[in-house]
Each structure stands twice: as structure tokens, then as C-alpha cells.
Coordinates of C-alpha atoms in Angstrom, one line a residue:
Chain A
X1 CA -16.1 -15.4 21.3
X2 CA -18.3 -14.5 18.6
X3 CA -17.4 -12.2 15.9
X4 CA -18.8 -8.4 15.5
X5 CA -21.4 -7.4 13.1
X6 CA -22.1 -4.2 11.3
X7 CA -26.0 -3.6 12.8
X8 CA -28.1 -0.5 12.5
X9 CA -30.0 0.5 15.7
X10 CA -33.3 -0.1 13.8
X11 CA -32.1 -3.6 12.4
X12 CA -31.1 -4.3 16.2
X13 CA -34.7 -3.6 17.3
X14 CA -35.9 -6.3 15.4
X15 CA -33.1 -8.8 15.6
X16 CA -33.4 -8.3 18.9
X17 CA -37.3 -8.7 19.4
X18 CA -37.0 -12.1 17.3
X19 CA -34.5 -12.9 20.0
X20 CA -37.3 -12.1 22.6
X21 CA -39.7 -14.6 20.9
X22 CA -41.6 -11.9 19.0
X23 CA -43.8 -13.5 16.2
X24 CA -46.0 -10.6 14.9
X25 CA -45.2 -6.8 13.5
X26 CA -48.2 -4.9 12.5
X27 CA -46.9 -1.2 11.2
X28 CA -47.1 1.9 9.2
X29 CA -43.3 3.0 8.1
X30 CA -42.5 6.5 9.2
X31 CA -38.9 7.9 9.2
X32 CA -36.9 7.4 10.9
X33 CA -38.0 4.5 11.7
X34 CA -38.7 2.3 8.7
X35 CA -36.1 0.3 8.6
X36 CA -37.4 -2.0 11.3
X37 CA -40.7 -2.3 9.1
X38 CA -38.3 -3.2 6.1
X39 CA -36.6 -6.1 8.4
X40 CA -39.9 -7.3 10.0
X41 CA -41.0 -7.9 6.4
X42 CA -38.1 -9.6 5.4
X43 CA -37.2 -11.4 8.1
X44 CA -40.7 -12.6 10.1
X45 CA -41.9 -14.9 7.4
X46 CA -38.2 -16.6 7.7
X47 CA -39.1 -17.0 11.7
X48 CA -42.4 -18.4 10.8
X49 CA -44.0 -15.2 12.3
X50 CA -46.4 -12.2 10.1
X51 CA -45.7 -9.4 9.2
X52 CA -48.5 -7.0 7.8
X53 CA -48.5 -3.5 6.8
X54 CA -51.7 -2.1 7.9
X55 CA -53.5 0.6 6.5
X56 CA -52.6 3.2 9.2
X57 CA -51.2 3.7 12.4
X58 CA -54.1 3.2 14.4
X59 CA -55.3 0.0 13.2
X60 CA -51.5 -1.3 13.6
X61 CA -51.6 -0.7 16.8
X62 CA -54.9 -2.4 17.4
X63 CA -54.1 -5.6 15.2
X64 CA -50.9 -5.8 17.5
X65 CA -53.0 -6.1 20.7
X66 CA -55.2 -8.5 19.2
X67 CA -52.0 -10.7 17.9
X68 CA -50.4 -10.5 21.6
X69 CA -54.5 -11.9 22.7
X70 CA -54.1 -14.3 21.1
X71 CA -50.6 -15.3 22.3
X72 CA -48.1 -14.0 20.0
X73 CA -45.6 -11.8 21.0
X74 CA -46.1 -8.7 19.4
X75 CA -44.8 -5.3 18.4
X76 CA -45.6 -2.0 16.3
X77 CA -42.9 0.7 15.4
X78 CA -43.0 4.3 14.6
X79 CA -42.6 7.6 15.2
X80 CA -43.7 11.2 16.6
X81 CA -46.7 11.4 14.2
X82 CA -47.7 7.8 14.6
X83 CA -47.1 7.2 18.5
X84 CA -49.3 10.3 18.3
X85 CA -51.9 7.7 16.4
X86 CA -51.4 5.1 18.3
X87 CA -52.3 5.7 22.2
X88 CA -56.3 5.6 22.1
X89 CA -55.2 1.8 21.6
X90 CA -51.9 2.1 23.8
X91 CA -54.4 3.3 26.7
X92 CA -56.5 0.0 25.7
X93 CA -54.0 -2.2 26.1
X94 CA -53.0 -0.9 29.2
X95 CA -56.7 -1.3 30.5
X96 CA -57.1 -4.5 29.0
X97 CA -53.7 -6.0 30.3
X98 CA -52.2 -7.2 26.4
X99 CA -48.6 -7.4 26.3
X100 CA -47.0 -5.6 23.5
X101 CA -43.9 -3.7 22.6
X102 CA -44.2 -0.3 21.2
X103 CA -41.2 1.7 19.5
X104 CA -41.2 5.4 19.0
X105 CA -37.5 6.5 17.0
X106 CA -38.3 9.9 18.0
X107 CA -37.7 12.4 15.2
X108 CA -38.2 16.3 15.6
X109 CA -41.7 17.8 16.2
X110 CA -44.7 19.1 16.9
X111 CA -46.5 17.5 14.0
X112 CA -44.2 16.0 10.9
X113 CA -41.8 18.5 12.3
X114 CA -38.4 17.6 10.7
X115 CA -38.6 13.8 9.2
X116 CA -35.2 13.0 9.4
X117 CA -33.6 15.1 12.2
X118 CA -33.3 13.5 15.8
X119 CA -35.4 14.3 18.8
X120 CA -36.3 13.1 22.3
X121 CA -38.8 15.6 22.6
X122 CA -42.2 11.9 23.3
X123 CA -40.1 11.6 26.3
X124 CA -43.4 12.9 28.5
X125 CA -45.9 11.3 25.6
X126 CA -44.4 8.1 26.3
X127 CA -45.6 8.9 29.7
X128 CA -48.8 10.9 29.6
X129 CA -49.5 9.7 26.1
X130 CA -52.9 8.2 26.5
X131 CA -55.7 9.6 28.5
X132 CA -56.1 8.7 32.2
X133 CA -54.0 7.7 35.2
X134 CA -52.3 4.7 33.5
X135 CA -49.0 2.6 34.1
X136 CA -46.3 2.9 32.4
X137 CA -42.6 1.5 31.6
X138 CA -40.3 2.4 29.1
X139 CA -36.6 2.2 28.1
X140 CA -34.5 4.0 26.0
X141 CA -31.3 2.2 24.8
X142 CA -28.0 4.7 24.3
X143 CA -26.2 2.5 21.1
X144 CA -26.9 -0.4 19.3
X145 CA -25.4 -2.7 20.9
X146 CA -27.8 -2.2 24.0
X147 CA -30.8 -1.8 21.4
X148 CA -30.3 -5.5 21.1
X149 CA -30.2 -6.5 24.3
X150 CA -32.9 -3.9 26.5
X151 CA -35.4 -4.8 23.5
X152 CA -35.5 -8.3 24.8
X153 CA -35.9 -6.8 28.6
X154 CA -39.0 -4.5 27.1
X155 CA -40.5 -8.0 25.6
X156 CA -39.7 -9.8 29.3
X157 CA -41.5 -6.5 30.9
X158 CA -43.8 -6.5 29.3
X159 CA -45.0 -10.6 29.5
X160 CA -44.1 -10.2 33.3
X161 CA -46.5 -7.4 34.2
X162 CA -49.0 -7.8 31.3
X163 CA -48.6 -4.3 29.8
X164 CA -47.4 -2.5 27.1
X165 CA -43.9 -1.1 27.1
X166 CA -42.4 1.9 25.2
X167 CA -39.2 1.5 23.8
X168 CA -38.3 4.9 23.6
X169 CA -35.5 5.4 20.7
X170 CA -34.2 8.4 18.6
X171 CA -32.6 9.0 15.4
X172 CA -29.7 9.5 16.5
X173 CA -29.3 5.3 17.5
X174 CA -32.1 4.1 15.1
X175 CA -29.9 5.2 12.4
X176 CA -26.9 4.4 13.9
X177 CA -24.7 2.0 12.6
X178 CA -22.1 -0.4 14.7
X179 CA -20.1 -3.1 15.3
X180 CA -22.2 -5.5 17.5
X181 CA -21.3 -9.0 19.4
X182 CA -24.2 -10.3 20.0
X183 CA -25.1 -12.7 22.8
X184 CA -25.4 -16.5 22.6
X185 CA -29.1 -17.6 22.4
X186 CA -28.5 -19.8 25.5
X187 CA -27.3 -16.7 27.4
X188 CA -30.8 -14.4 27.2
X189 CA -33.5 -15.0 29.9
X190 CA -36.8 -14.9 28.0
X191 CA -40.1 -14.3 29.8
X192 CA -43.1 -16.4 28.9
X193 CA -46.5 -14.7 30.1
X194 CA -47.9 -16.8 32.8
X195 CA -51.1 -18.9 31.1
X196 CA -54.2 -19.9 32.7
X197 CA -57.0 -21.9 31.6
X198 CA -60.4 -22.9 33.0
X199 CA -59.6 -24.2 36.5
X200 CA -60.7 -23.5 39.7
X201 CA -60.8 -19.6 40.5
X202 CA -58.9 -19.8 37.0
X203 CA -62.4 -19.7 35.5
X204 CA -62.3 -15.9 35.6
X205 CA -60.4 -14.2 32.8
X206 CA -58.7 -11.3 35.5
X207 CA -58.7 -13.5 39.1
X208 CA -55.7 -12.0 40.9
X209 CA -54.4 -14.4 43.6
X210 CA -54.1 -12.7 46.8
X211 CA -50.9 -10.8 47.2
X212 CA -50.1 -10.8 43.6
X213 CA -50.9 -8.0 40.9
X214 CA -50.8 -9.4 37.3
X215 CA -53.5 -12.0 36.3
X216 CA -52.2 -15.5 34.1
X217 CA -53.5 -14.5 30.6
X218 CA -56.0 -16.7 28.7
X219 CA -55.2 -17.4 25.2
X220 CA -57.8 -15.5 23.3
X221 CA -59.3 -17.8 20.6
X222 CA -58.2 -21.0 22.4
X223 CA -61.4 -22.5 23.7
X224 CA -62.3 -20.5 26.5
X225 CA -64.6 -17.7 26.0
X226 CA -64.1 -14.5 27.8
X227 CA -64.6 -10.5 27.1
X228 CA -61.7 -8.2 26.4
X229 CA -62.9 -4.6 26.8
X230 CA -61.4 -1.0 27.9
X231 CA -64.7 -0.5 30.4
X232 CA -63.5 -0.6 33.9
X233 CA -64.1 -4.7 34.5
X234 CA -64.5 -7.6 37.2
X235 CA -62.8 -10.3 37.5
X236 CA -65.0 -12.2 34.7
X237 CA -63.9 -9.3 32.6
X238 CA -67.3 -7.9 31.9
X239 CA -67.8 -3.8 32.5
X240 CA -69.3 -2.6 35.9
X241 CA -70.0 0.8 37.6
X242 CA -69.0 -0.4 40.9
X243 CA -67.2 2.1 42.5
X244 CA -65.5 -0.8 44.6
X245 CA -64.4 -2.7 41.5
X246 CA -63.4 0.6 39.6
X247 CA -61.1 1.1 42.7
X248 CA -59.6 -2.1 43.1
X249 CA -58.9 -2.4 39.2
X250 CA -57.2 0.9 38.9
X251 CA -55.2 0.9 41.8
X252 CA -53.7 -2.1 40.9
X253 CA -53.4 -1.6 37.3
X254 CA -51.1 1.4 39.1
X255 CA -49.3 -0.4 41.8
X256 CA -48.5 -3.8 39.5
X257 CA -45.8 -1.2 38.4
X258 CA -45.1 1.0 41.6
X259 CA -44.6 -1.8 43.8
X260 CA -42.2 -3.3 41.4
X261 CA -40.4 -0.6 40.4
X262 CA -37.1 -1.7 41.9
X263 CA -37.4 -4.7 39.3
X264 CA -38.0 -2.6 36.5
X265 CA -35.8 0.3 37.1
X266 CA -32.3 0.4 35.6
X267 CA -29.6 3.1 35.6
X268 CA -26.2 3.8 34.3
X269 CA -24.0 5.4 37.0
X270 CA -20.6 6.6 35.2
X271 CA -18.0 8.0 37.1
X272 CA -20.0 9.0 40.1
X273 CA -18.3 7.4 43.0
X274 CA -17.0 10.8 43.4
X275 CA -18.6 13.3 41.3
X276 CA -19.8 16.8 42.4
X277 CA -21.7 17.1 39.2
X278 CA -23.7 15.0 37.6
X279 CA -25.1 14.8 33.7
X280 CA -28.6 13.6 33.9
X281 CA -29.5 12.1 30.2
X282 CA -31.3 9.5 27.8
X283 CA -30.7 7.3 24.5
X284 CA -28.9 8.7 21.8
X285 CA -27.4 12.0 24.3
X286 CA -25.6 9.9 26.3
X287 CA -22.2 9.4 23.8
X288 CA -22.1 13.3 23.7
X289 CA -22.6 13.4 27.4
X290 CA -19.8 10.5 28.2
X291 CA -17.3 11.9 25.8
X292 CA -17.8 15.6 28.0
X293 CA -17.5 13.3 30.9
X294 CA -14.5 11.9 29.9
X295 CA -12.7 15.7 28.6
X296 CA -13.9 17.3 32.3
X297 CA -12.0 14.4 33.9
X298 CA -9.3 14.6 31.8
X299 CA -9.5 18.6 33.5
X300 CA -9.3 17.1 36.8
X301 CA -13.6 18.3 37.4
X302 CA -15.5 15.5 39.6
X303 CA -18.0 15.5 36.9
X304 CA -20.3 11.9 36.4
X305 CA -22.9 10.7 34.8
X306 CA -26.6 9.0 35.5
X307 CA -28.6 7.7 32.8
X308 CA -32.1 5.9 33.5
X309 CA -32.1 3.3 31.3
X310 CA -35.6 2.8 32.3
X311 CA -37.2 6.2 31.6
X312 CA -40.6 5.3 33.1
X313 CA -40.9 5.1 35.5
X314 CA -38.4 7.6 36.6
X315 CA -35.8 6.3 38.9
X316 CA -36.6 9.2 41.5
X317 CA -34.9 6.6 44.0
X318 CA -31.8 5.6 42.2
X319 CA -30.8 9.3 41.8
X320 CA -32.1 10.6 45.5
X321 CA -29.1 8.7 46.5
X322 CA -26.3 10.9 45.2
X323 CA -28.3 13.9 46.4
X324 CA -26.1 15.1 48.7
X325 CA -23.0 14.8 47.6
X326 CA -23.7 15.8 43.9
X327 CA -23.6 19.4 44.2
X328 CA -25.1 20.1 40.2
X329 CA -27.0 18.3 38.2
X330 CA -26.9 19.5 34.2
X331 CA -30.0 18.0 32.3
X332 CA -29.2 16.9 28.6
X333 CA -31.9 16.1 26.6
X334 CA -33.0 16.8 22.6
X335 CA -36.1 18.6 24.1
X336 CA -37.6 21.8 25.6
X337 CA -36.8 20.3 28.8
X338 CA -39.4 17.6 30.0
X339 CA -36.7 14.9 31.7
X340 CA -35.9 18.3 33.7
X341 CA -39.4 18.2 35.0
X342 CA -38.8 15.2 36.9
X343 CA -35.4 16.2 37.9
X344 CA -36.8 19.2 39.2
X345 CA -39.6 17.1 40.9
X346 CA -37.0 14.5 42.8
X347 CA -34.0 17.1 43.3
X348 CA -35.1 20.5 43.4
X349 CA -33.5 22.2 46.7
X350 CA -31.3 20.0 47.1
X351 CA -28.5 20.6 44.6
X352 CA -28.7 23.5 41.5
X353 CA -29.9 22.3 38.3
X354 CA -29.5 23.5 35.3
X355 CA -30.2 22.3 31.7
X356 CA -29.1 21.9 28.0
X357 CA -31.8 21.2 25.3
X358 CA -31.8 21.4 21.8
X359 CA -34.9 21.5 19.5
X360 CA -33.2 22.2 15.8
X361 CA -32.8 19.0 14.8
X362 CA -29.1 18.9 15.1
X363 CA -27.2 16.9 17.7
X364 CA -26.0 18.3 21.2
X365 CA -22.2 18.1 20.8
X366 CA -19.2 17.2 23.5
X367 CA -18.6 20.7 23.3
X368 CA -22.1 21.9 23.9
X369 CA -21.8 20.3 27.3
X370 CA -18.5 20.8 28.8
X371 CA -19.1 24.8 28.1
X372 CA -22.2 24.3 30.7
X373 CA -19.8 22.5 33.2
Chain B
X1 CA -3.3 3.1 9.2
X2 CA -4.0 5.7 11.7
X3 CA -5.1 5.3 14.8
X4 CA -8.6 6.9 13.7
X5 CA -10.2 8.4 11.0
X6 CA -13.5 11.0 11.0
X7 CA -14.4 10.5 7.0
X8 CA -17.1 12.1 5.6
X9 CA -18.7 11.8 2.4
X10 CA -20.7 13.9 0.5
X11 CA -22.1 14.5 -2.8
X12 CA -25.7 14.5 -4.3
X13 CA -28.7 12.0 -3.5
X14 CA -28.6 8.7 -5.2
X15 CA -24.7 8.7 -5.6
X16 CA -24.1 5.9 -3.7
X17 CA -22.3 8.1 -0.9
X18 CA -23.9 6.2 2.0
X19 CA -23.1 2.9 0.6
X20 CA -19.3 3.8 0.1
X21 CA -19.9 4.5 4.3
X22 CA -21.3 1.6 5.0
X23 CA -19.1 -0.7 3.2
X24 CA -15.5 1.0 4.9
X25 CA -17.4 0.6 7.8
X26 CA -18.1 -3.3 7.4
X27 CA -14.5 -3.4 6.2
X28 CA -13.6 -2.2 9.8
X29 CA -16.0 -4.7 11.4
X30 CA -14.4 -7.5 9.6
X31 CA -11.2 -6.2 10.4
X32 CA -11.7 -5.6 14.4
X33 CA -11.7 -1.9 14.3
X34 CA -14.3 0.1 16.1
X35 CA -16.7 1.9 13.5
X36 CA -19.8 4.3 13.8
X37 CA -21.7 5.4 11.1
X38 CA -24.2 7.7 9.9
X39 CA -26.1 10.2 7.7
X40 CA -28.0 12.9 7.3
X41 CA -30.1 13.9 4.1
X42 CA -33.4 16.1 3.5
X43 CA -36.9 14.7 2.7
X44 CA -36.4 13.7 -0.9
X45 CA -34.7 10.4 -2.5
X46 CA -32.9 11.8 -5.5
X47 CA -31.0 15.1 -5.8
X48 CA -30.0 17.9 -3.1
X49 CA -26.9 17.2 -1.0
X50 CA -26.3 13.9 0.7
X51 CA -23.5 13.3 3.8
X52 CA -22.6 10.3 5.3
X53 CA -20.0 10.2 8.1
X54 CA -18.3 7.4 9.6
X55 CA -15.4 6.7 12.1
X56 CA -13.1 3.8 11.9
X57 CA -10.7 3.5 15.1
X58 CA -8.6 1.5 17.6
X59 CA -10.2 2.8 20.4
X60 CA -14.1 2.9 21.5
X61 CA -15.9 5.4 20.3
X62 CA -18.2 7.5 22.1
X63 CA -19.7 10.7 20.5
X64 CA -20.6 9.0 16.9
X65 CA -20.7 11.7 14.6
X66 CA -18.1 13.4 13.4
X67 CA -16.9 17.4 14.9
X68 CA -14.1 18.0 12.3
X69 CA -13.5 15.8 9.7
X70 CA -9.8 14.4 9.1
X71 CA -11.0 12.5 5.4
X72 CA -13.6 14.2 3.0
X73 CA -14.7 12.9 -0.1
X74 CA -16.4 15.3 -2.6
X75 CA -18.4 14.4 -5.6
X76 CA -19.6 17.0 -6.5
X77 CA -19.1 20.7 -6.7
X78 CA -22.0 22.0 -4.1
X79 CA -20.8 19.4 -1.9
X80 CA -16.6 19.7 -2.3
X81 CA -17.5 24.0 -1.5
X82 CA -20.2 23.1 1.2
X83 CA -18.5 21.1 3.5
X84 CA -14.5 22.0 2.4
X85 CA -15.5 25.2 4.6
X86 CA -15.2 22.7 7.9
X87 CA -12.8 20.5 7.6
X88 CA -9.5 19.8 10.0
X89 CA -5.9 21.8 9.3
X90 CA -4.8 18.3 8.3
X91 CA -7.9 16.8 6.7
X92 CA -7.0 14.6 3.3
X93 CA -9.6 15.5 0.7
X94 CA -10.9 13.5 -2.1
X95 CA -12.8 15.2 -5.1
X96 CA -13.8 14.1 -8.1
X97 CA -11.5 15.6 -11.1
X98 CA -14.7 16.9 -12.6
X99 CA -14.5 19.6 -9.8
X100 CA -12.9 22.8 -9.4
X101 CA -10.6 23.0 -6.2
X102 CA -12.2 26.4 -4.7
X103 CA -9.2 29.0 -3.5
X104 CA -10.0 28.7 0.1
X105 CA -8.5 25.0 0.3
X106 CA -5.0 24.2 0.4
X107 CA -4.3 22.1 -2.9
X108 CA -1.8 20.2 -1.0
X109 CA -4.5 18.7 0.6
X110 CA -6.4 18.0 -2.2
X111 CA -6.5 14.6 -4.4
X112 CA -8.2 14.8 -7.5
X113 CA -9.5 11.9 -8.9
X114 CA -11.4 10.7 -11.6
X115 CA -14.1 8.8 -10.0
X116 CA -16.7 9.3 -11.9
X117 CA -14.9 8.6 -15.5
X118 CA -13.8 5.6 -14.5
X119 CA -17.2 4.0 -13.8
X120 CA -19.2 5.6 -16.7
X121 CA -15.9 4.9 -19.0
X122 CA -13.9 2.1 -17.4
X123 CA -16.2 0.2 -15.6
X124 CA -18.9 0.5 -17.9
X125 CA -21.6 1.6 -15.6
X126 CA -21.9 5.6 -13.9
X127 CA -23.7 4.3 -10.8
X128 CA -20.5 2.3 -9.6
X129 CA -18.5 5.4 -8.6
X130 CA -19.0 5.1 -5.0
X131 CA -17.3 1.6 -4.9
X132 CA -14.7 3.1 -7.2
X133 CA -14.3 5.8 -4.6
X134 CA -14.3 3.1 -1.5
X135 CA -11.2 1.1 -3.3
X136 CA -9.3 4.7 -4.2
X137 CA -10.0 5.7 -0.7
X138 CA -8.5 2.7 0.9
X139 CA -5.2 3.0 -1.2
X140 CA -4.7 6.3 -0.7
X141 CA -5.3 5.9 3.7
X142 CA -3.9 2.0 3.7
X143 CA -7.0 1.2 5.6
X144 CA -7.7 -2.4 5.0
X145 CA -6.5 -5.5 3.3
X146 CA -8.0 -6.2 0.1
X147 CA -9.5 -9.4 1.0
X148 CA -12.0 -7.5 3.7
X149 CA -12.5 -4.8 1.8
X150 CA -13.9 -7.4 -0.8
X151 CA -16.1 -9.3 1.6
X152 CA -17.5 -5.9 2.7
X153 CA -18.6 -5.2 -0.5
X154 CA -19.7 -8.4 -1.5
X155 CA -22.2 -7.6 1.6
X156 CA -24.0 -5.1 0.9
X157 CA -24.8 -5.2 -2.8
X158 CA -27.1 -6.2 -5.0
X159 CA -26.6 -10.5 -5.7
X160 CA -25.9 -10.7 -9.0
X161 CA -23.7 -7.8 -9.0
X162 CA -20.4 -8.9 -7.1
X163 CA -18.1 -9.3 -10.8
X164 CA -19.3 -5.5 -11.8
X165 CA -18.6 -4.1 -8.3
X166 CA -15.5 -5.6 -7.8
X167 CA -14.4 -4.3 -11.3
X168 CA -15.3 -1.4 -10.3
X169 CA -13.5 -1.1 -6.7
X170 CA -10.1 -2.4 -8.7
X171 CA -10.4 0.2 -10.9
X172 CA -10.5 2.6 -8.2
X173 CA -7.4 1.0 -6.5
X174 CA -5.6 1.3 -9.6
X175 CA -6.3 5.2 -9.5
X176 CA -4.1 5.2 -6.4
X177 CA -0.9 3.5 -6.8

């Protein structure tokens, strides 16, 4: 087996992303999370790949979709203030169908807020982030050994279903450092985007085969000319007002994700075969919440845990299941309560809820949580 | 050693305090232990207090930061009254000699050291004392072999740089013996 290395969550990020085939970082560096900057810089030109500090957030996050037009894997990182920045663009890309990989290491807010003290308070600006209905995925890994490997499913994600993904991090595992083993390089599945060139029906930059909801992507720059543009499009890519068009774009610009939501979703379920409460948290939370886990068994309380790995889109289905015989659900999160929303949306009459939140910029201790079980 | 250790390590901005972390921490990489670390410090580079944490032990670790610290290192004397106010019944703590041992901590507990003498005096060079205090910590808790301790510090310093640091982590054995 391979030996352990010391890794920060932020070094993991981009480890992991090189891993993934990623070839292009555009960026601004915000705490906390510059460190994956630092390593793009160092360690892109070694990979043969660019690395460029752009002159804000916004144009970072534009270069990166024009990198990933081209065909290079690409990626942008920051936090509160920037993701704030960034999703004018992040709504263009979803539009416009450009993979890309975006990481917010959510620090405390609103506005620069506390700099160095975690948060997971983007959790619904990951979601609602950029202006009208748009689809959505994004993960949130809980220590840095997973950084490593969910970064690589948020590059495969996003090639897959031609979209941008959120990789939704917090201080508390971007600055986190531990002993990793990571995986053999033949052992990763990587996702290449599906290509298409001029050929047949092929000839039209956003033909969708019947059945199917994610176009092949044309190399941008490659020979074939074609328009790119955040103005509801045909097929050729061009704007139109048809209503008809409109309707058939943004529904499946929508249901690409719905419909596949079993193949994106993924949960952790921990100790819940027989649990008659559940903790319901995200990222960084979920070592307090599995060390309370752990102390209320050791009590002899049914008490579990369910973590969406996948935060968007929520896994409404995944926890529906233990609705029933879960009695209480108790809500984690380094928020005001927004994951709680959705909670309350999936689960509310049928079991009680309740919620711990935090939004001092310290971290929600084992303690915090077994005196709310 | 132990089957775990909550260490914490404090002093002012620009000490080296989160390098000494991260080096015991690589130490416990190398040598197959489970580790976590991290730190917390304000806005500004220089100055103001600076506290790293990390946790070194036989079993996974789940909640990474630390509740109450069993090892504290204190470099100076904001830090060694700050954070000597939270500390375990049986916590080991480290300060520089420099300091004054306030009256609320039991000086059976306390090892004074002379950290910081030694590297301006001994070592030749102030802004080695955190390696000094990694090779007096590991002496004093028998955490790690030398040779790992060695590799982890040969990792995460400056090239160019390994015959002063090493100097300067013997030195800091040799103050526990």
C-alpha cells in the first residue's frame, strides 16, 4: 500500500484536480483559501498546464470558462467575497453549457466578515447564487482525505453534464491538515467531455440527440466556428425569442440534472440502521457531529447520522427514506440555518426538527451537539 | 508515548509556532500515527497572538481541533497567561524561561525552558526557536525517533537550510536530557 502524506485540505483540492486532468487555474487569492492559488502556481507549470492570477475575481471566473471552451479542464478558487464576484459568469456558464470547477472555502460573512474564521453560511449561494432558474450540483467534502477524491467526482460532473460545479469547502477542512493515502492513478475513473465535430446533425454546436440531455462540446478555437452566448439559443447556438426554443432550452438545462439526480447524489449514512435521531450535516461539521454520534452511542441513544455529500441538489430522496422511523432530526450547520430550509421542505410533519447553528466564527464542538440530543 | 496527545502551541505571529505543528505532525505521518492539525490567527502577518493545535494518536481522529489541551507550549508571556487559563488537570506545559510562571498554574506542571536563548545564543540565529522547541518537545513526551523527526524537518524548510535547522533541533534535544 502506499504510504500516508501530510496534505492540507486546500493542497488536496489541487492535487486532486491535477489528478482529474485539470490544466488551467485562473484566480484571485482570498483567505482562506489561498493556498490552492499558491499550489496552482507552483505546481501547473510542472503539469504543463497555466496558471494566471487575474486581475479580479470576475475576470477569473470568465478566463476559466473560456479555458474549459476551449478544452481544458478548468478551475477558479475562492471565497465568500469572491464567489459573491463570480456568479454573473457562474450563471453564464451554466447557460452556455462550459464545464468548470468552482471552489468556495467558505469563511464567515456577510461581506469580508471574519477572514480567517470558518463558515458554511454560501451553502444557499451555491444554490441560488446566480440569477434565474438554473441547474446546479455541488459537493462538499468533510476531511481531506475525501477533498482529494470528491474533487475529481466534481471535475467528472461536471465533463458529464456540461456544467459548472461548486465545490463547496470551509475553513475548517481547507486549512486542515492530515495524513492522506492517496489512490493509485490507475484506480480513478476520469471523465472526458464527449467531443463533436462537423458531422452530420453534429454541424450544430447544441444538437441534442433524442432522449439524451447534454450536447458533445465543440472545441472552441479548433476549426469549427460557432457562437457561445448567455441569450437563450437554438441549436446553432445563435439567440432567439422563440418562446418554443426558450422552453425546450431551459427545461432541459433543468432536467439534464433532475433526471439524473440519482447519479449525482451521494450521502453518508452513519449509524442509522437503527437510529431514532438523526444529525443532518455538511463538510467540515461532520467530525464534531460523528464524534457526538459516537459519545450518544456510547450512552446507549439510537442517535445516527446523514450527510449529503452532494449538497445540490439536495438528496430530498435519500433522506425521505428514514422518515419514519427517525423520530428527530437535529440540523448542524456553521449558518443561520439555510440546510434547515430544505430539511424543513422534505421532512417537516413528519418527524421534529430542530437545529444548531453557529455564526461567530468559532467551531460547533462535540459538546455543542450532544447537549441538543 | 501516549496513546494521544492534544498539543497546542502558542506564542506571537512570525514565531515559527505553526511550523513547529506542522513538522510533529509530519513526524507522526512518517511514523504511522494519526495526526490533525490546525490554526487560528487574526488578519495580520506579524505580531498579535498565534495558536496552532495539532493531535497525534493511535486511533482515528474525528473532531480535529483540540477541547482541552493535554501539551502546551508558551513563548511568550500573553500567550503562556492566555491560554494556561484552559488547559487539562494533567496538561504538560512548556514555556520559554524568559516567562513568568503566573500563580494560577501548578509549577509541577510547568517546564521551563530556554528556547529562545538557545537559538539567538547557541544556534546563532533567533528565528530557529520553533525547531528548537519541536526537538525539546519530543524529548520531554518520547514522541518520535530521531531519524523521523529529522526527515520531518528536512520537509518543510527552506533548501539550503537543513545544517542550521538540524543544529538547531539538537540543541533543543539536549535541553531535555
Amino acid at each position: 500500500m502506499a504510504k500516508a502524506v501530510l496534505m492540507q485540505g486546500n493542497e488536496a483540492v489541487v492535487e486532486g484536480a491535477i489528478a482529474a486532468g485539470m490544466r488551467f487555474f485562473a484566480g484571485y487569492p482570498i483567505t482562506p483559501s489561498t493556498e490552492i492559488a499558491e499550489q496552482c502556481a507552483l505546481r501547473l507549470p510542472q503539469e504543463g498546464g497555466t496558471f494566471i492570477q487575474m486581475e479580479d475575481e470576475i475576470s477569473s471566473m470568465a478566463a476559466v470558462l473560456g479555458a474549459s471552451a476551449a478544452g481544458v479542464k478548468s478551475m477558479t478558487a475562492t471565497s465568500g467575497p469572491g464567489f459573491s464576484l463570480k456568479q454573473e459568469n457562474i450563471g453564464y456558464g451554466a447557460m452556455a453549457e462550459i464545464p468548470c470547477v468552482i471552489v468556495d472555502v467558505q469563511r464567515s460573512g456577510p461581506s469580508t466578515g471574519l477572514p480567517t474564521s470558518p463558515s458554511q453560511a454560501d451553502y444557499m449561494q451555491a444554490r441560488w447564487g446566480t440569477h434565474g432558474d438554473h441547474p446546479v450540483i455541488a459537493l462538499s467534502p468533510s476531511s481531506v482525505a475525501e477533498t482529494y477524491t470528491l474533487i475529481i467526482r466534481a471535475f467528472n460532473l461536471s465533463e458529464k453534464y456540461r456544467t459548472p460545479v461548486i465545490f463547496l469547502m470551509d475553513e475548517i477542512v481547507g486549512h486542515l491538515r492530515e495524513g492522506v493515502t492517496l489512490p493509485r492513478a490507475n484506480d480513478l475513473v476520469i471523465n472526458q467531455r464527449k467531443s463533436s465535430f462537423k458531422d452530420g446533425a453534429n454541424k450544430f454546436a447544441y444538437f441534442v440527440p433524442e432522449g439524451e440531455y447534454v450536447p458533445a462540446m465543440k472545441p472552441f478555437g479548433k476549426g469549427e466556428r460557432y457562437n457561445i452566448t448567455g441569450l437563450v439559443h437554438d441549436r446553432s447556438g445563435f439567440p432567439t425569442n422563440n418562446s418554443q426554443e426558450a422552453a425546450t432550452l431551459c427545461t432541459r438545462l433543468m432536467e439534464k440534472i433532475d433526471k439524473n439526480a440519482d447519479d449525482i447524489i451521494r450521502v453518508e449514512e452513519y449509524q442509522m440502521d437503527d437510529a431514532d435521531t438523526a444529525i443532518i450535516c455538511f463538510g467540515g461539521t461532520t467530525r464534531s457531529a460523528k464524534h457526538a454520534v459516537n459519545e450518544a452511542r456510547a450512552a446507549g441513544k439510537k442517535v445516527g447520522l446523514f450527510r449529503p455529500i452532494t449538497v445540490w441538489p439536495f438528496p430530498e430522496k435519500q433522506l425521505a427514506k428514514w422518515l419514519g422511523q427517525v423520530k428527530k432530526l437535529l440540523v448542524v450547520e456553521h449558518n443561520y440555518g439555510q440546510m434547515l430550509l430544505e430539511v424543513q421542505r422534505c421532512a417537516a410533519g413528519q418527524a421534529e426538527i430542530d437545529f444548531l447553528g453557529r455564526i461567530n466564527g468559532t467551531v460547533i464542538t462535540p459538546a455543542d451537539i450532544a447537549e441538543k440530543l | 508515548m501516549d496513546s494521544r496527545y492534544d498539543m497546542r502551541f502558542t506564542g506571537s505571529g512570525g514565531q515559527g509556532v505553526i511550523l513547529a505543528s506542522i513538522i510533529l505532525a509530519e513526524a507522526a505521518v512518517i511514523s504511522g500515527l494519526h495526526t490533525a492539525q490546525s490554526q487560528s490567527y487574526g488578519p495580520e502577518a506579524r505580531g498579535g497572538l498565534c495558536r496552532a493545535e495539532v493531535i497525534i494518536s493511535k486511533d482515528e481522529i474525528l473532531y480535529p481541533r483540540i477541547i482541552t489541551p493535554t501539551f502546551l507550549l508558551a513563548l511568550t508571556q500573553s500567550s503562556l497567561d492566555k491560554y494556561s487559563q484552559s488547559i487539562s488537570k494533567d496538561c504538560i506545559v512548556v514555556a520559554d524561561s524568559s516567562l513568568t510562571v503566573p500563580d494560577s498554574l501548578d509549577p509541577s506542571r510547568v517546564v521551563c525552558l530556554p528556547i529562545l536563548e538557545t537559538a539567538s545564543e547557541k544556534v546563532g540565529k533567533a528565528m530557529t526557536a520553533n525547531v528548537v522547541a519541536v526537538g525539546a518537545i519530543n524529548s520531554l513526551l518520547g514522541l518520535f525517533d530521531d531519524a523521523s523527526l529529522e526527515e520531518a524537518v528536512r520537509r518543510h524548510i527552506p533548501a539550503g537550510t537543513e545544517e542550521l535547522n538540524l543544529k538547531a533541533l539538537h540543541a533543543g534535544m539536549e535541553l531535555v536530557s
